[in-house]
Amino acid sequence: DDACRLVQEYGLEADGEYALPDTVLNLLRLGKEGQLEDTPKSSHPAFCDSPPLCQTVLVGNNRAAVMAAANQADQLGYNPVVLGTRIDGEASVVAGTYVAMAEMLSQQREHHGVGSYQIAGLPAALIAGGETVVTIPAECNGKGGRNQELALSAAIKLKEIGLRDVVIASCGTDGTDGPTDAAGAIVDGASVDRIEQTNTGRCAHDAMKNHDAYHFFHDDNADYRSHHLIQTGPTGTNVADVMITLVK
């Protein structure tokens, strides 16, 4: 009854503005008429505690993914720092935070490896997990995802402050970022110049304005020197996003 009421309330009926598929409406009708069993109640045997009929085991989460990345960074000789697993907010704003932290860490090189109040020695790996967002205006027709937008914003900021020896990657653990075939993107301080110089007509700021990171990063020639998209294919799991900032 509750489901049928919502169908009527939100115009989801067959002749409504947002009509549901006939198969769904038919399923609801059969349930309302008592021809199909309703949602199991707490007394259903499936929820019986003794003996338990099912067991739920958490085999992975974002923390596991982030810690695995930190362990790998350590094995590769970086000093890993886990920033957290609940990172959220506008992708472009979060990108600026990562760049700011990378800039502070990179200043150690100017002081012969000694910096005041640094969170890690060089080379450093700042690793974080979570999910950012991208606010899309109604008239936008760009293509991308939160991870690609984060990477593009970071690339622009890295260029603006002239920061080199820094690499920033952001990707979805499910292998998909937005409506694209990419999981995310990886950039450095030369990414913007490299792409704009080898692809006539591409502009990082225009791509950012139009939320069109995918087309900016996409390499028509599949040249490894300018390919910035991370394309893993579906991974079969989804534990949010992982973002990595490497400072040499």
Tab-separated table of C-alpha atoms in Angstrom:
chain	number	residue	atom	x	y	z
A	1	ASP	CA	0.000	0.000	0.000
A	2	ASP	CA	2.817	2.414	0.849
A	3	ALA	CA	4.539	1.777	-2.481
A	4	CYS	CA	1.318	2.235	-4.443
A	5	ARG	CA	0.635	5.464	-2.583
A	6	LEU	CA	4.051	6.806	-3.594
A	7	VAL	CA	3.390	5.825	-7.205
A	8	GLN	CA	0.271	7.973	-7.206
A	9	GLU	CA	1.894	10.817	-5.252
A	10	TYR	CA	4.862	11.239	-7.576
A	11	GLY	CA	3.207	10.575	-10.917
A	12	LEU	CA	4.796	7.176	-11.440
A	13	GLU	CA	1.668	5.429	-12.706
A	14	ALA	CA	1.350	4.231	-16.313
A	15	ASP	CA	-0.070	7.550	-17.564
A	16	GLY	CA	1.964	9.677	-15.156
A	17	GLU	CA	4.720	12.143	-15.944
A	18	TYR	CA	7.431	9.795	-14.665
A	19	ALA	CA	5.845	6.435	-15.423
A	20	LEU	CA	7.512	3.335	-14.034
A	21	PRO	CA	8.019	0.313	-16.334
A	22	ASP	CA	4.924	-1.848	-16.734
A	23	THR	CA	6.712	-4.790	-15.132
A	24	VAL	CA	7.289	-2.794	-11.946
A	25	LEU	CA	3.729	-1.499	-11.820
A	26	ASN	CA	2.388	-5.011	-12.375
A	27	LEU	CA	4.540	-6.327	-9.529
A	28	LEU	CA	3.150	-3.681	-7.193
A	29	ARG	CA	-0.408	-4.482	-8.277
A	30	LEU	CA	0.049	-8.183	-7.573
A	31	GLY	CA	1.424	-7.392	-4.149
A	32	LYS	CA	-1.457	-5.081	-3.311
A	33	GLU	CA	-3.947	-7.752	-4.393
A	34	GLY	CA	-2.270	-10.296	-2.147
A	35	GLN	CA	-1.028	-12.454	-4.989
A	36	LEU	CA	2.600	-11.858	-3.982
A	37	GLU	CA	4.058	-11.953	-0.476
A	38	ASP	CA	4.772	-8.582	1.009
A	39	THR	CA	8.159	-7.552	2.427
A	40	PRO	CA	9.187	-10.139	5.072
A	41	LYS	CA	8.506	-8.989	8.625
A	42	SER	CA	10.889	-9.323	11.557
A	43	SER	CA	9.205	-12.612	12.481
A	44	HIS	CA	10.176	-14.214	9.168
A	45	PRO	CA	12.471	-17.287	9.535
A	46	ALA	CA	15.130	-15.479	7.501
A	47	PHE	CA	15.697	-13.160	10.455
A	48	CYS	CA	15.733	-15.867	13.099
A	49	ASP	CA	18.685	-15.627	15.491
A	50	SER	CA	18.741	-19.255	16.560
A	51	PRO	CA	20.072	-20.892	14.575
A	52	PRO	CA	21.244	-18.082	12.238
A	53	LEU	CA	20.335	-18.712	8.608
A	54	CYS	CA	22.734	-16.148	7.196
A	55	GLN	CA	25.969	-14.434	8.124
A	56	THR	CA	27.195	-11.073	6.889
A	57	VAL	CA	30.944	-10.666	6.539
A	58	LEU	CA	32.572	-7.351	5.620
A	59	VAL	CA	35.482	-8.300	3.374
A	60	GLY	CA	36.563	-4.831	2.314
A	61	ASN	CA	35.953	-1.127	2.806
A	62	ASN	CA	37.562	2.179	1.970
A	63	ARG	CA	39.910	1.976	4.945
A	64	ALA	CA	41.238	-1.366	3.687
A	65	ALA	CA	41.881	0.135	0.249
A	66	VAL	CA	43.601	3.201	1.681
A	67	MET	CA	45.785	1.172	4.029
A	68	ALA	CA	46.770	-1.162	1.190
A	69	ALA	CA	47.853	1.879	-0.829
A	70	ALA	CA	49.823	3.199	2.147
A	71	ASN	CA	51.580	-0.143	2.590
A	72	GLN	CA	52.497	-0.204	-1.098
A	73	ALA	CA	53.809	3.364	-0.907
A	74	ASP	CA	55.972	2.381	2.042
A	75	GLN	CA	57.398	-0.564	0.109
A	76	LEU	CA	58.226	1.776	-2.771
A	77	GLY	CA	60.257	4.024	-0.471
A	78	TYR	CA	57.742	6.784	0.242
A	79	ASN	CA	56.825	8.095	3.674
A	80	PRO	CA	53.060	7.451	3.716
A	81	VAL	CA	50.558	9.630	5.528
A	82	VAL	CA	46.905	8.574	5.704
A	83	LEU	CA	44.766	11.723	5.740
A	84	GLY	CA	41.502	9.933	6.416
A	85	THR	CA	38.760	7.915	4.784
A	86	ARG	CA	35.872	10.366	5.025
A	87	ILE	CA	37.079	13.043	2.616
A	88	ASP	CA	34.179	14.817	0.926
A	89	GLY	CA	33.240	18.198	-0.485
A	90	GLU	CA	33.450	19.826	-3.907
A	91	ALA	CA	36.092	18.048	-5.991
A	92	SER	CA	37.786	21.256	-7.117
A	93	VAL	CA	38.071	22.507	-3.538
A	94	VAL	CA	39.478	19.229	-2.241
A	95	ALA	CA	42.021	19.315	-5.075
A	96	GLY	CA	43.243	22.694	-3.842
A	97	THR	CA	43.796	21.251	-0.375
A	98	TYR	CA	45.957	18.433	-1.727
A	99	VAL	CA	48.003	20.855	-3.815
A	100	ALA	CA	48.504	23.149	-0.807
A	101	MET	CA	49.771	20.251	1.305
A	102	ALA	CA	52.059	19.106	-1.508
A	103	GLU	CA	53.475	22.616	-1.845
A	104	MET	CA	54.271	22.774	1.859
A	105	LEU	CA	55.965	19.383	1.785
A	106	SER	CA	57.975	20.223	-1.333
A	107	GLN	CA	59.497	23.239	0.418
A	108	GLN	CA	61.646	20.824	2.399
A	109	ARG	CA	63.852	20.505	-0.667
A	110	GLU	CA	64.648	24.206	-0.466
A	111	HIS	CA	65.830	23.729	3.107
A	112	HIS	CA	68.044	20.731	2.433
A	113	GLY	CA	65.429	18.240	3.579
A	114	VAL	CA	64.668	19.967	6.865
A	115	GLY	CA	61.312	21.697	7.284
A	116	SER	CA	59.460	22.999	10.297
A	117	TYR	CA	56.377	21.124	11.451
A	118	GLN	CA	56.166	18.852	8.425
A	119	ILE	CA	53.787	15.904	8.476
A	120	ALA	CA	56.243	13.641	6.672
A	121	GLY	CA	59.732	13.508	5.274
A	122	LEU	CA	60.427	13.329	1.551
A	123	PRO	CA	59.576	11.488	-0.548
A	124	ALA	CA	56.040	11.546	0.809
A	125	ALA	CA	52.770	9.887	-0.140
A	126	LEU	CA	49.575	11.539	1.062
A	127	ILE	CA	46.745	9.024	0.811
A	128	ALA	CA	43.064	9.630	1.422
A	129	GLY	CA	39.707	7.997	0.828
A	130	GLY	CA	36.126	9.119	0.539
A	131	GLU	CA	33.936	10.621	-2.163
A	132	THR	CA	33.853	14.186	-3.426
A	133	VAL	CA	31.033	15.799	-5.402
A	134	VAL	CA	30.684	17.974	-8.485
A	135	THR	CA	27.897	20.539	-8.689
A	136	ILE	CA	26.609	20.464	-12.273
A	137	PRO	CA	24.540	23.360	-13.685
A	138	ALA	CA	21.454	22.467	-15.690
A	139	GLU	CA	22.908	23.660	-18.994
A	140	CYS	CA	26.158	21.702	-18.632
A	141	ASN	CA	26.947	19.170	-21.382
A	142	GLY	CA	30.463	18.180	-20.339
A	143	LYS	CA	31.605	14.652	-19.610
A	144	GLY	CA	33.638	13.409	-16.675
A	145	GLY	CA	33.410	12.376	-13.058
A	146	ARG	CA	34.379	13.625	-9.619
A	147	ASN	CA	37.818	11.999	-9.766
A	148	GLN	CA	38.649	13.382	-13.198
A	149	GLU	CA	37.447	16.829	-12.140
A	150	LEU	CA	39.579	16.660	-8.997
A	151	ALA	CA	42.615	15.735	-11.097
A	152	LEU	CA	41.975	18.505	-13.636
A	153	SER	CA	41.560	21.109	-10.912
A	154	ALA	CA	44.773	19.892	-9.268
A	155	ALA	CA	46.643	20.041	-12.587
A	156	ILE	CA	45.587	23.656	-13.118
A	157	LYS	CA	46.648	24.627	-9.607
A	158	LEU	CA	49.982	22.796	-9.905
A	159	LYS	CA	50.722	24.750	-13.077
A	160	GLU	CA	49.669	28.065	-11.548
A	161	ILE	CA	52.133	27.792	-8.672
A	162	GLY	CA	54.834	26.116	-10.756
A	163	LEU	CA	54.982	23.027	-8.591
A	164	ARG	CA	56.907	20.113	-10.079
A	165	ASP	CA	57.981	16.731	-8.686
A	166	VAL	CA	54.398	16.217	-7.514
A	167	VAL	CA	51.909	13.680	-8.889
A	168	ILE	CA	48.240	13.548	-7.903
A	169	ALA	CA	45.891	10.681	-8.737
A	170	SER	CA	42.241	10.206	-7.894
A	171	CYS	CA	40.202	7.188	-8.875
A	172	GLY	CA	37.082	5.203	-8.066
A	173	THR	CA	37.675	1.721	-6.723
A	174	ASP	CA	34.901	0.320	-8.918
A	175	GLY	CA	36.779	1.312	-12.072
A	176	THR	CA	34.132	3.821	-13.140
A	177	ASP	CA	34.084	7.580	-12.670
A	178	GLY	CA	30.892	9.247	-13.810
A	179	PRO	CA	29.421	8.142	-17.167
A	180	THR	CA	32.853	7.312	-18.574
A	181	ASP	CA	35.144	4.336	-19.170
A	182	ALA	CA	37.765	5.803	-16.820
A	183	ALA	CA	38.205	5.260	-13.089
A	184	GLY	CA	39.821	8.664	-12.668
A	185	ALA	CA	42.957	10.502	-13.727
A	186	ILE	CA	46.581	11.151	-12.796
A	187	VAL	CA	48.330	14.503	-13.268
A	188	ASP	CA	51.484	16.460	-12.536
A	189	GLY	CA	52.613	20.052	-12.852
A	190	ALA	CA	53.234	19.740	-16.599
A	191	SER	CA	49.990	17.969	-17.513
A	192	VAL	CA	48.101	21.071	-18.613
A	193	ASP	CA	50.878	22.321	-20.908
A	194	ARG	CA	51.515	18.839	-22.258
A	195	ILE	CA	47.884	18.294	-23.213
A	196	GLU	CA	47.209	21.791	-24.556
A	197	GLN	CA	50.361	21.778	-26.687
A	198	THR	CA	49.708	18.376	-28.249
A	199	ASN	CA	45.937	18.725	-28.720
A	200	THR	CA	44.880	21.822	-30.622
A	201	GLY	CA	41.811	23.515	-29.219
A	202	ARG	CA	41.932	22.017	-25.761
A	203	CYS	CA	41.917	24.416	-22.826
A	204	ALA	CA	42.096	23.293	-19.224
A	205	HIS	CA	40.148	26.263	-17.881
A	206	ASP	CA	37.373	25.804	-20.439
A	207	ALA	CA	37.200	22.101	-19.623
A	208	MET	CA	36.973	22.914	-15.931
A	209	LYS	CA	34.249	25.494	-16.530
A	210	ASN	CA	32.233	23.017	-18.597
A	211	HIS	CA	32.949	20.058	-16.283
A	212	ASP	CA	34.451	18.293	-19.293
A	213	ALA	CA	37.540	16.681	-17.776
A	214	TYR	CA	37.122	13.430	-19.699
A	215	HIS	CA	37.436	15.036	-23.126
A	216	PHE	CA	40.359	17.156	-21.936
A	217	PHE	CA	42.296	14.141	-20.684
A	218	HIS	CA	41.253	11.671	-23.378
A	219	ASP	CA	44.132	10.851	-25.692
A	220	ASP	CA	42.981	10.232	-29.247
A	221	ASN	CA	46.402	8.884	-30.175
A	222	ALA	CA	46.840	6.683	-27.076
A	223	ASP	CA	50.307	8.196	-26.648
A	224	TYR	CA	51.621	6.979	-23.296
A	225	ARG	CA	53.425	10.272	-22.758
A	226	SER	CA	50.198	12.235	-22.624
A	227	HIS	CA	47.668	9.683	-21.420
A	228	HIS	CA	46.291	10.821	-18.086
A	229	LEU	CA	43.112	8.783	-17.704
A	230	ILE	CA	43.200	5.797	-15.363
A	231	GLN	CA	41.353	3.028	-17.185
A	232	THR	CA	41.165	-0.235	-15.258
A	233	GLY	CA	37.819	-1.546	-16.418
A	234	PRO	CA	35.201	-2.735	-13.898
A	235	THR	CA	36.908	-4.030	-10.749
A	236	GLY	CA	33.953	-5.935	-9.335
A	237	THR	CA	33.965	-3.984	-6.074
A	238	ASN	CA	33.139	-0.506	-4.848
A	239	VAL	CA	34.591	0.984	-1.677
A	240	ALA	CA	34.437	4.673	-2.646
A	241	ASP	CA	37.455	6.594	-3.990
A	242	VAL	CA	41.166	6.661	-3.262
A	243	MET	CA	43.272	9.806	-3.753
A	244	ILE	CA	47.068	9.766	-3.728
A	245	THR	CA	49.506	12.679	-3.753
A	246	LEU	CA	53.182	11.847	-4.284
A	247	VAL	CA	55.837	14.426	-3.441
A	248	LYS	CA	59.367	13.563	-4.544
